[in-house]
Coordinates of C-alpha atoms in Angstrom, one line a residue:
M623 CA 9.4 -78.3 -57.7
A624 CA 13.0 -76.7 -57.1
G625 CA 10.8 -73.6 -57.6
E626 CA 8.8 -74.3 -55.4
D627 CA 11.5 -75.0 -52.7
C628 CA 12.4 -72.0 -53.4
V629 CA 9.4 -69.5 -52.9
R630 CA 9.5 -71.8 -49.3
K631 CA 13.0 -70.6 -48.9
R632 CA 12.3 -67.4 -49.8
Q633 CA 9.0 -66.7 -47.3
S634 CA 10.9 -68.4 -44.6
G635 CA 14.1 -66.2 -44.6
S636 CA 11.6 -63.1 -44.7
A637 CA 9.6 -65.2 -41.4
T638 CA 12.5 -65.1 -39.9
T639 CA 14.1 -61.3 -40.7
Y640 CA 10.4 -59.8 -39.3
R641 CA 10.4 -61.6 -36.7
T642 CA 14.6 -60.3 -35.6
S643 CA 13.8 -56.8 -36.2
E644 CA 10.3 -56.7 -33.7
N645 CA 12.7 -58.2 -31.1
E646 CA 15.4 -55.4 -32.1
E647 CA 12.6 -53.1 -31.5
M648 CA 10.8 -54.5 -28.4
Q649 CA 14.3 -54.0 -27.0
R650 CA 14.7 -50.2 -27.9
R651 CA 11.0 -50.1 -26.1
P652 CA 11.0 -48.8 -22.7
E653 CA 10.9 -51.2 -20.5
G654 CA 7.3 -50.7 -18.8
E655 CA 5.8 -51.0 -22.7
R656 CA 7.7 -54.2 -23.4
S657 CA 6.1 -55.5 -19.8
F658 CA 3.0 -54.1 -20.9
Q659 CA 2.5 -55.8 -24.4
N660 CA 3.5 -59.5 -23.0
A661 CA 1.9 -59.4 -20.2
S662 CA -1.7 -58.4 -22.2
N663 CA -1.4 -60.4 -24.9
G664 CA -5.0 -59.1 -26.7
R665 CA -5.3 -58.3 -23.1
V666 CA -5.8 -54.4 -21.1
D667 CA -3.9 -55.0 -18.5
V668 CA -5.4 -53.0 -15.9
D669 CA -2.7 -52.8 -12.9
H670 CA -0.1 -52.5 -15.4
V671 CA -2.4 -48.9 -17.0
I672 CA -2.6 -47.8 -13.3
T673 CA 0.8 -48.1 -12.4
R674 CA 1.7 -45.6 -15.7
K675 CA -1.0 -42.9 -15.2
M676 CA 0.5 -43.1 -11.5
Q677 CA 4.7 -42.4 -13.2
L678 CA 3.4 -40.1 -15.6
I679 CA 1.5 -37.7 -12.2
A680 CA 4.4 -37.8 -10.7
E681 CA 6.5 -36.9 -13.2
A682 CA 4.3 -33.8 -14.2
E683 CA 4.1 -32.9 -10.5
Q684 CA 8.0 -32.9 -9.8
L685 CA 8.8 -31.0 -12.9
K686 CA 5.8 -28.4 -12.7
P687 CA 7.5 -26.5 -9.8
A688 CA 10.4 -25.6 -11.9
F689 CA 8.3 -25.0 -15.0
M690 CA 6.3 -22.3 -12.9
K691 CA 9.0 -20.7 -11.4
E692 CA 10.9 -20.5 -14.8
V693 CA 7.2 -18.5 -16.9
D694 CA 6.8 -16.7 -13.8
S695 CA 10.3 -15.1 -14.3
H696 CA 9.9 -15.3 -17.7
F697 CA 6.9 -13.3 -18.0
T698 CA 7.8 -11.3 -14.6
E699 CA 10.7 -10.3 -16.5
F700 CA 8.2 -9.0 -20.2
V701 CA 5.8 -6.8 -18.5
N702 CA 8.5 -4.7 -16.4
S703 CA 11.0 -4.1 -19.7
L704 CA 7.8 -4.0 -21.8
V705 CA 6.1 -0.7 -19.0
A706 CA 10.0 0.3 -19.5
K707 CA 9.5 0.3 -22.6
S708 CA 6.3 2.6 -22.8
A709 CA 7.6 5.4 -20.6
L710 CA 11.0 4.9 -22.4
L711 CA 8.8 5.9 -26.1
D712 CA 6.9 7.9 -23.5
S713 CA 9.2 10.2 -23.1
S714 CA 12.0 10.2 -25.7
S715 CA 10.9 12.4 -27.2
S716 CA 13.0 15.0 -24.4
L717 CA 13.7 12.5 -21.6
F718 CA 16.6 12.0 -23.8
P719 CA 18.1 15.1 -24.9
A720 CA 21.1 16.2 -27.6
P721 CA 24.3 16.3 -26.3
C722 CA 25.2 18.9 -24.0
S723 CA 28.7 21.1 -23.7
E724 CA 29.6 22.0 -19.9
K725 CA 29.3 25.2 -20.9
D726 CA 25.1 24.1 -20.9
L727 CA 25.2 21.3 -18.2
P728 CA 23.8 24.5 -15.6
K729 CA 20.6 26.2 -17.9
A730 CA 20.0 22.6 -18.1
K731 CA 19.8 22.1 -14.3
I732 CA 17.5 25.3 -13.9
V733 CA 15.6 23.9 -16.2
R734 CA 12.8 21.2 -14.4
A735 CA 10.7 18.5 -15.8
P736 CA 7.9 18.3 -16.7
P737 CA 5.2 16.3 -15.6
E738 CA 4.9 13.4 -18.3
H739 CA 8.3 12.6 -17.0
G740 CA 6.8 11.3 -13.7
K741 CA 4.0 8.9 -13.0
I742 CA 2.7 7.1 -16.2
F743 CA -0.6 6.0 -15.4
T744 CA -2.4 3.3 -16.8
A745 CA -5.6 0.8 -17.0
R746 CA -4.6 -1.9 -14.3
R747 CA -6.5 -4.2 -11.5
S748 CA -5.1 -3.9 -7.8
L749 CA -2.8 -7.4 -6.3
L750 CA -5.9 -8.6 -4.0
D751 CA -8.5 -8.5 -6.5
E752 CA -6.6 -10.4 -9.3
L753 CA -4.9 -12.8 -5.9
F754 CA -8.6 -13.8 -4.9
E755 CA -9.6 -15.3 -7.8
V756 CA -7.6 -18.2 -7.3
S757 CA -8.9 -20.6 -4.5
H758 CA -5.8 -21.1 -2.1
I759 CA -5.8 -17.8 -1.5
R760 CA -9.3 -16.5 -0.8
T761 CA -9.2 -19.7 1.8
I762 CA -7.4 -17.1 3.3
Y763 CA -9.9 -14.8 3.2
H764 CA -11.5 -17.2 4.9
M765 CA -10.2 -17.9 7.8
F766 CA -10.0 -13.9 8.4
I767 CA -13.9 -14.7 8.1
A768 CA -14.0 -16.9 10.3
L769 CA -12.1 -15.9 12.9
L770 CA -14.7 -12.8 13.1
I771 CA -16.9 -14.7 13.5
V772 CA -15.0 -16.9 16.6
F773 CA -14.2 -12.8 18.2
I774 CA -18.4 -12.0 17.9
L775 CA -18.9 -15.5 19.0
S776 CA -16.6 -14.7 21.9
T777 CA -17.9 -11.2 23.1
L778 CA -21.9 -12.4 23.3
L779 CA -21.1 -15.6 25.3
V780 CA -18.7 -14.0 27.9
D781 CA -21.4 -11.0 28.0
F782 CA -23.7 -13.7 28.4
I783 CA -22.1 -15.7 30.4
D784 CA -21.9 -12.2 33.5
E785 CA -24.8 -9.7 32.3
G786 CA -26.7 -13.1 31.4
R787 CA -28.6 -11.4 28.7
L788 CA -26.8 -10.7 25.2
V789 CA -26.0 -7.4 25.1
L790 CA -25.0 -6.2 21.8
G791 CA -24.1 -2.2 21.8
F792 CA -21.6 -1.3 20.6
D793 CA -20.6 2.1 23.0
L794 CA -16.7 2.0 21.6
L795 CA -17.5 2.6 18.1
V796 CA -19.8 5.2 19.2
F797 CA -17.7 6.8 21.5
V798 CA -14.5 7.2 18.3
F799 CA -17.1 8.8 15.5
G800 CA -18.6 11.1 18.5
K801 CA -19.1 14.4 17.0
F802 CA -20.1 13.8 13.2
P803 CA -21.6 16.6 12.5
V804 CA -18.8 18.9 13.6
V805 CA -16.6 16.0 11.8
F806 CA -18.6 16.5 7.9
C807 CA -19.0 20.8 8.5
T808 CA -15.1 20.7 8.9
W809 CA -14.1 19.2 6.5
L810 CA -17.4 21.0 3.9
C811 CA -15.1 24.0 4.9
M812 CA -11.8 22.4 4.1
F813 CA -12.3 20.5 1.4
S814 CA -14.1 23.8 -0.5
A815 CA -11.7 26.1 0.0
T816 CA -9.5 23.1 -1.1
V817 CA -10.9 23.5 -4.6
I818 CA -11.4 27.4 -4.7
V819 CA -8.0 29.2 -2.6
P820 CA -5.5 26.8 -4.6
Y821 CA -7.3 26.8 -8.6
S822 CA -8.0 31.0 -8.3
L823 CA -4.3 31.7 -6.7
F824 CA -3.5 29.5 -9.7
F825 CA -5.4 30.6 -12.4
Q826 CA -5.1 34.8 -11.3
W827 CA -0.8 33.9 -11.8
A828 CA -0.8 31.9 -14.7
Q829 CA -3.4 34.4 -16.8
G830 CA -1.1 37.4 -16.2
Y831 CA 2.4 35.5 -16.2
C832 CA 2.7 36.2 -19.4
S833 CA 2.0 39.8 -19.5
S834 CA 4.3 41.0 -16.7
S835 CA 7.1 43.1 -16.1
H836 CA 7.9 42.0 -12.4
R837 CA 8.1 37.6 -13.2
V838 CA 9.8 37.2 -9.8
I839 CA 8.1 39.2 -7.7
R840 CA 4.5 38.2 -9.0
S841 CA 5.2 34.9 -8.7
L842 CA 5.8 35.8 -4.5
F843 CA 3.4 36.7 -4.3
Y844 CA 1.2 34.0 -5.1
G845 CA 3.7 31.8 -3.8
M846 CA 2.8 33.5 -0.5
L847 CA -0.5 33.7 -0.6
L848 CA -0.5 29.8 -1.0
T849 CA 1.8 29.2 1.8
L850 CA -0.2 31.0 3.8
F851 CA -3.1 29.1 3.3
Q852 CA -1.7 25.5 3.3
T853 CA -0.2 26.3 7.0
V854 CA -2.9 28.7 8.3
G855 CA -6.2 27.9 5.8
L856 CA -5.5 24.0 6.6
G857 CA -3.0 23.3 9.0
L858 CA -4.3 25.6 11.7
G859 CA -7.6 25.5 11.3
P860 CA -8.8 21.8 11.0
T861 CA -6.1 20.9 13.9
Y862 CA -8.0 24.2 16.3
V863 CA -11.1 22.2 15.6
A864 CA -10.7 18.6 16.7
V865 CA -9.0 20.0 20.3
S866 CA -11.5 22.9 21.0
Y867 CA -14.0 21.3 20.1
A868 CA -12.5 17.7 21.8
L869 CA -13.3 15.2 19.0
P870 CA -12.8 11.7 19.7
P871 CA -10.0 10.0 17.9
A872 CA -11.8 8.4 14.7
S873 CA -13.6 11.2 14.0
R874 CA -9.7 13.7 15.0
F875 CA -8.6 11.4 12.0
I876 CA -11.0 11.9 9.7
V877 CA -10.3 15.5 9.7
I878 CA -7.1 15.7 10.2
L879 CA -5.9 13.0 7.4
E880 CA -8.5 14.7 5.7
Q881 CA -5.8 17.8 6.4
V882 CA -3.2 15.7 4.8
R883 CA -4.3 14.5 2.0
L884 CA -5.6 17.5 0.4
V885 CA -2.3 19.4 1.8
M886 CA -0.9 17.4 -0.6
K887 CA -3.6 17.3 -3.7
A888 CA -3.2 21.1 -4.1
H889 CA 0.8 21.0 -3.4
S890 CA 0.6 18.4 -6.8
F891 CA -1.9 20.3 -7.9
V892 CA 1.1 23.6 -8.5
R893 CA 3.9 21.7 -9.0
E894 CA 3.2 19.5 -12.3
N895 CA 0.9 23.4 -14.0
V896 CA 4.5 25.7 -13.2
P897 CA 5.6 23.8 -15.7
R898 CA 3.5 23.8 -18.5
V899 CA 3.4 27.7 -17.8
L900 CA 6.3 28.5 -17.7
S901 CA 7.2 26.9 -20.4
S902 CA 4.9 27.7 -22.0
V903 CA 5.5 31.7 -22.1
K904 CA 9.3 30.1 -22.9
E905 CA 7.9 28.9 -25.6
K906 CA 5.4 32.2 -26.7
S907 CA 2.5 30.5 -27.3
S908 CA -1.2 30.4 -27.2
P909 CA -3.0 30.1 -25.0
V910 CA -1.1 29.5 -21.4
P911 CA -1.9 25.8 -20.5
V912 CA -4.3 26.2 -17.9
P913 CA -6.7 23.0 -16.0
R914 CA -10.2 23.4 -16.5
I915 CA -12.1 24.1 -12.4
T916 CA -13.6 20.9 -13.6
Q917 CA -10.7 18.5 -14.3
Y918 CA -9.4 20.0 -10.9
L919 CA -12.6 18.2 -9.0
Y920 CA -12.1 15.0 -10.9
F921 CA -8.7 14.7 -8.6
L922 CA -9.5 16.2 -5.7
F923 CA -11.7 13.0 -5.3
A924 CA -9.5 10.6 -7.4
P925 CA -7.3 7.5 -5.0
T926 CA -3.9 9.3 -6.2
L927 CA -2.2 12.2 -4.7
I928 CA -0.7 12.8 -8.4
Y929 CA -2.5 15.1 -10.7
R930 CA -3.0 15.3 -14.1
D931 CA -5.2 16.3 -16.9
N932 CA -6.5 12.6 -17.4
Y933 CA -6.4 9.2 -16.8
P934 CA -7.3 5.8 -18.5
R935 CA -10.7 4.8 -17.3
N936 CA -12.7 1.8 -17.5
P937 CA -16.0 2.3 -19.6
T938 CA -18.5 1.9 -16.7
I939 CA -18.8 1.4 -13.2
R940 CA -20.0 -1.5 -11.4
W941 CA -22.2 -0.7 -8.9
G942 CA -21.9 -3.8 -7.4
Y943 CA -18.1 -3.8 -6.7
V944 CA -18.9 -0.5 -4.7
A945 CA -20.8 -2.0 -2.4
T946 CA -18.8 -4.9 -1.9
K947 CA -15.9 -2.6 -1.0
F948 CA -17.9 0.0 1.4
A949 CA -19.2 -3.6 3.3
Q950 CA -16.2 -4.3 3.3
V951 CA -14.6 -1.4 5.2
L952 CA -17.9 -1.3 7.2
G953 CA -16.9 -5.7 8.5
S954 CA -13.2 -4.5 9.2
L955 CA -14.6 -1.6 10.8
F956 CA -16.3 -3.9 13.8
Y957 CA -13.6 -6.1 13.3
A958 CA -11.0 -3.5 14.8
Y959 CA -14.1 -3.3 17.6
Y960 CA -13.8 -6.9 18.0
I961 CA -10.0 -7.4 18.3
F962 CA -9.5 -3.7 20.8
V963 CA -12.4 -5.5 23.0
R964 CA -10.8 -8.9 23.2
L965 CA -7.4 -8.9 23.3
C966 CA -6.7 -4.9 23.9
I967 CA -8.7 -3.2 26.6
P968 CA -9.2 -6.0 29.2
Q969 CA -5.1 -6.0 29.5
F970 CA -4.7 -2.6 29.3
R971 CA -7.7 -0.9 31.3
N972 CA -5.3 -2.0 34.6
S973 CA -2.4 -1.4 33.4
S974 CA -1.9 2.0 36.0
Q975 CA -2.6 -0.5 38.8
E976 CA 1.3 -1.5 38.1
T977 CA 4.2 0.2 38.0
F978 CA 6.4 0.7 35.0
N979 CA 9.2 -2.2 34.8
L980 CA 10.8 -4.1 32.2
R981 CA 9.8 -7.4 32.6
G982 CA 6.0 -5.5 32.6
L983 CA 6.8 -3.8 29.5
V984 CA 8.0 -7.0 27.9
L985 CA 5.3 -8.4 28.5
C986 CA 3.3 -5.9 27.5
I987 CA 5.0 -5.5 24.2
F988 CA 4.8 -9.5 22.3
N989 CA 1.0 -9.6 24.5
S990 CA 0.2 -6.6 22.0
I991 CA 1.7 -7.8 18.2
L992 CA -2.0 -10.3 17.6
P993 CA -3.7 -7.4 18.0
G994 CA -1.1 -5.2 16.4
V995 CA -0.6 -7.4 14.2
L996 CA -4.6 -8.0 13.1
I997 CA -4.9 -3.8 13.3
L998 CA -2.4 -3.4 10.2
F999 CA -3.4 -6.3 7.8
L1000 CA -6.8 -4.5 8.5
V1001 CA -5.9 -1.0 7.8
F1002 CA -4.2 -2.2 4.9
F1003 CA -7.6 -3.8 3.3
A1004 CA -10.3 -1.9 5.0
F1005 CA -8.2 1.5 3.1
L1006 CA -5.3 0.9 0.6
H1007 CA -7.2 -1.8 -0.8
C1008 CA -11.4 -1.1 -0.1
W1009 CA -11.9 2.3 -0.1
L1010 CA -9.1 3.4 -2.6
N1011 CA -10.8 0.9 -4.0
A1012 CA -14.4 1.3 -3.9
F1013 CA -13.6 5.6 -4.9
A1014 CA -11.9 4.0 -8.2
E1015 CA -14.9 2.4 -9.4
M1016 CA -17.3 5.1 -9.0
L1017 CA -15.1 7.2 -10.7
R1018 CA -14.1 4.8 -13.6
F1019 CA -10.0 6.1 -12.0
A1020 CA -9.1 2.7 -13.8
D1021 CA -4.7 2.9 -11.6
R1022 CA -5.9 0.6 -9.0
M1023 CA -1.9 0.2 -8.3
F1024 CA -2.8 1.7 -5.2
Y1025 CA -0.3 -1.0 -3.1
K1026 CA 2.5 -3.5 -4.4
D1027 CA 3.3 -7.4 -2.7
W1028 CA 4.4 -5.4 0.2
W1029 CA 4.2 -9.4 2.0
N1030 CA 7.0 -10.9 0.0
S1031 CA 9.7 -8.0 1.2
T1032 CA 13.2 -8.4 1.8
S1033 CA 14.0 -5.0 2.8
Y1034 CA 13.0 -2.3 3.8
A1035 CA 13.5 -0.7 1.8
N1036 CA 11.5 -2.6 -1.1
Y1037 CA 8.4 -3.1 2.0
Y1038 CA 8.1 0.7 2.1
R1039 CA 7.7 1.2 -1.9
T1040 CA 5.0 -1.1 -2.1
W1041 CA 2.8 -0.7 0.9
N1042 CA 1.7 3.0 -0.4
V1043 CA 2.4 3.8 -3.2
V1044 CA 0.4 6.6 -3.5
V1045 CA 1.6 7.9 -0.7
H1046 CA 5.3 7.2 -2.1
D1047 CA 4.8 8.6 -5.3
W1048 CA 3.5 12.3 -3.5
L1049 CA 7.1 11.2 -1.8
Y1050 CA 9.8 10.5 -4.4
Y1051 CA 8.5 13.0 -7.0
Y1052 CA 7.7 16.2 -5.2
A1053 CA 10.3 15.2 -1.5
Y1054 CA 13.3 13.6 -3.3
R1055 CA 13.2 14.4 -6.5
D1056 CA 13.1 17.7 -6.2
F1057 CA 15.0 17.8 -3.5
L1058 CA 17.9 16.0 -6.0
W1059 CA 16.9 18.6 -8.3
F1060 CA 17.6 21.3 -5.9
F1061 CA 21.5 20.5 -3.9
G1062 CA 22.0 17.9 -7.2
K1063 CA 22.2 13.9 -7.5
K1064 CA 25.6 13.5 -5.7
F1065 CA 22.7 13.9 -2.3
K1066 CA 21.0 10.6 -2.4
A1067 CA 22.1 9.7 1.3
A1068 CA 19.9 13.2 2.6
A1069 CA 17.7 13.2 0.3
M1070 CA 16.3 9.9 1.4
L1071 CA 17.2 10.6 5.4
S1072 CA 15.1 14.2 4.7
V1073 CA 12.0 12.8 3.2
F1074 CA 11.5 9.8 6.1
T1075 CA 12.5 12.8 8.6
V1076 CA 9.4 14.8 7.2
S1077 CA 8.0 11.5 6.6
A1078 CA 7.8 10.4 10.7
A1079 CA 7.4 13.5 11.8
V1080 CA 3.8 13.6 9.3
H1081 CA 3.0 10.7 10.4
E1082 CA 3.5 11.7 14.5
Y1083 CA 2.1 15.0 13.4
V1084 CA -1.7 12.8 13.3
L1085 CA -1.0 10.7 15.4
S1086 CA -0.2 13.1 18.4
V1087 CA -3.7 15.5 17.4
C1088 CA -5.6 12.2 17.2
F1089 CA -4.6 10.5 20.5
G1090 CA -4.8 13.8 22.5
Y1091 CA -0.8 13.0 23.6
F1092 CA 2.7 13.5 22.2
Y1093 CA 4.3 10.8 22.5
P1094 CA 6.9 10.0 19.7
V1095 CA 7.3 6.2 19.9
L1096 CA 6.2 5.7 15.9
F1097 CA 8.8 8.9 15.4
C1098 CA 11.2 6.9 16.8
L1099 CA 10.6 3.8 15.5
F1100 CA 10.3 5.7 11.5
A1101 CA 12.1 8.2 11.5
C1102 CA 15.4 5.8 13.9
F1103 CA 15.2 2.3 12.9
G1104 CA 12.9 2.2 9.3
G1105 CA 15.3 4.4 8.6
V1106 CA 18.8 2.1 9.4
F1107 CA 16.7 -1.0 9.3
N1108 CA 16.9 1.2 5.7
F1109 CA 20.4 1.5 4.9
I1110 CA 21.2 -2.4 6.4
L1111 CA 17.7 -4.0 5.2
N1112 CA 18.2 -2.9 1.0
D1113 CA 18.2 -4.1 -2.3
R1114 CA 20.6 -6.4 -2.5
R1115 CA 19.0 -9.0 0.0
K1116 CA 16.8 -11.5 -1.5
G1117 CA 17.3 -14.6 0.1
P1118 CA 14.1 -15.9 2.2
I1119 CA 15.7 -15.5 5.1
W1120 CA 15.1 -11.4 4.6
N1121 CA 11.9 -11.7 4.3
V1122 CA 11.5 -13.6 7.9
I1123 CA 13.8 -11.2 9.2
M1124 CA 11.4 -7.8 8.0
W1125 CA 8.0 -9.6 9.0
T1126 CA 9.5 -10.8 12.7
S1127 CA 10.9 -6.6 13.4
L1128 CA 7.7 -5.4 11.6
F1129 CA 5.7 -7.3 14.3
L1130 CA 7.5 -6.5 17.1
G1131 CA 7.6 -2.3 15.5
Q1132 CA 3.9 -3.3 16.1
G1133 CA 4.0 -4.8 19.8
V1134 CA 5.4 -1.9 20.1
I1135 CA 3.3 1.1 18.7
I1136 CA 0.0 -1.4 20.6
C1137 CA 2.0 -1.2 23.7
L1138 CA 3.2 1.9 24.8
Y1139 CA 0.4 3.9 22.8
S1140 CA -1.6 2.5 25.3
Q1141 CA -0.6 1.8 28.7
E1142 CA 0.7 6.4 27.6
W1143 CA -4.0 6.4 26.6
Y1144 CA -5.4 5.1 30.2
A1145 CA -2.3 6.9 32.2
R1146 CA -3.7 10.0 31.6
Q1147 CA -7.3 8.5 31.9
Y1148 CA -6.2 8.1 35.4
C1149 CA -4.3 10.2 36.1
P1150 CA -5.2 13.8 35.6
L1151 CA -3.1 16.2 35.9
E1152 CA -5.8 19.7 37.0
N1153 CA -2.7 22.9 36.4
P1154 CA -0.7 21.0 33.7
T1155 CA 2.1 23.1 32.2
F1156 CA 3.7 22.6 28.2
L1157 CA 5.7 19.4 29.5
D1158 CA 3.9 17.7 30.8
Y1159 CA 2.2 17.1 28.1
L1160 CA 5.7 16.6 26.5
K1161 CA 6.4 13.8 29.3
P1162 CA 5.2 10.6 28.8
R1163 CA 2.7 9.8 31.7
S1164 CA 2.8 6.1 31.8
W1165 CA 6.2 6.3 33.7
S1166 CA 5.1 7.5 36.6
C1167 CA 1.3 6.7 36.3
H1168 CA 0.7 4.2 39.5
V1169 CA -3.2 4.2 40.0
Q1170 CA -4.5 1.6 43.1
M1171 CA -8.0 0.5 42.7

């Protein structure tokens, strides 16, 4: 009996100890779990499960923005570091030579950097192609399509009410792209001359340079011939055709933009290959490195202004992608047509009936902001994204970074670098860096201002020839205000407010451009001069034109 009492006492003590430890474990558990267990008693409390699930979802939503921001930051740093390291490894053998004495510095300055120290091409997609895979970004694209549909319906309904029938004519498009046979023949002559003349001159110079006893004279002679071709053959020739044949605006744009593109391509080809020949002769290597004509021909069609013998290539051509991009270009043209028909022409057609005054100018600028911004988006999307990607796909050109995220810019310095990467690369390597090579690195501000001035002058030249009058609005905005903003809104401005300031100034600039150039166009249509002098071409006609209608 005594043994049984001892066993019962031990069992009772064990049960008491177990219950005590269980109570302590319950106290250590979270409140939600304790209430769930107390409430269930073997049955599932559905309301509590739903409440707990909602709490977990809310906590996850609170953690998600910080997590995504942290991942994006680390990923960006990783990619930038990887690209920088690959570039460093690619050129480490000669980019950082052994330390030289002060006596050797003048000799080191004489040697130009070879082409492989410039832009590095790598296979990558365009940014919009990546962003359009996100449904939220793709919805913005759908919104622009919906706006185009609204423009079309508005135009059709207004024409039906006014005319009593559907008017499906596109007289404006037919006019601006008129005289296409002249445009095609001019382009064919320009392209053929660019294929033959620069390559032949470079080939003849390179083949005889090694054995020539007067290398400086030979180089000056062939350099003068190339400069003569660039200024007369590609410079004055197409401009004379555009003016003498009175080509309409869009046709002039095709001729002049192709003229500028081919001049830049020819310069890049010579600039990249001359240092290779000089280095080959100095090292007494044979044969002289002259690119094949097929490599030069590929470069003339490739969507880049920086010459390389070889570029990264894709294995296949996606013809469906090509067709989609060309369809988007065509859609953008119709989009621009409806913008001008609905928003611009009704506003500016009767602008010459009013005298030029400050109030009318301010209203005109602010009313032109919407069409100006839409035209800016269309130019970016149609040319920098669709057109260049279509040609890149047909040529299997793998480097599709024609632009960067310019819409996120908080400074004009970053905006100019990311808006048009193709042109920026050419200006950076052949204008800015060569300026510093010639004058020294202490003149960086002067180099930047010179690049701004040249770029603004070329932009104004294109508009002057295409519109048929000189009205340096873009030059003043680009060279003056753009240059000032480039130093004021520099890369040290990082907050969101600077992105707002950048967009606000960009909107106002587009309004000024659309307003003033449109007023001048209609003023020259309504107020022609019988015997204009040279000063009449320079004086804005919209300041004095007043028509009583």
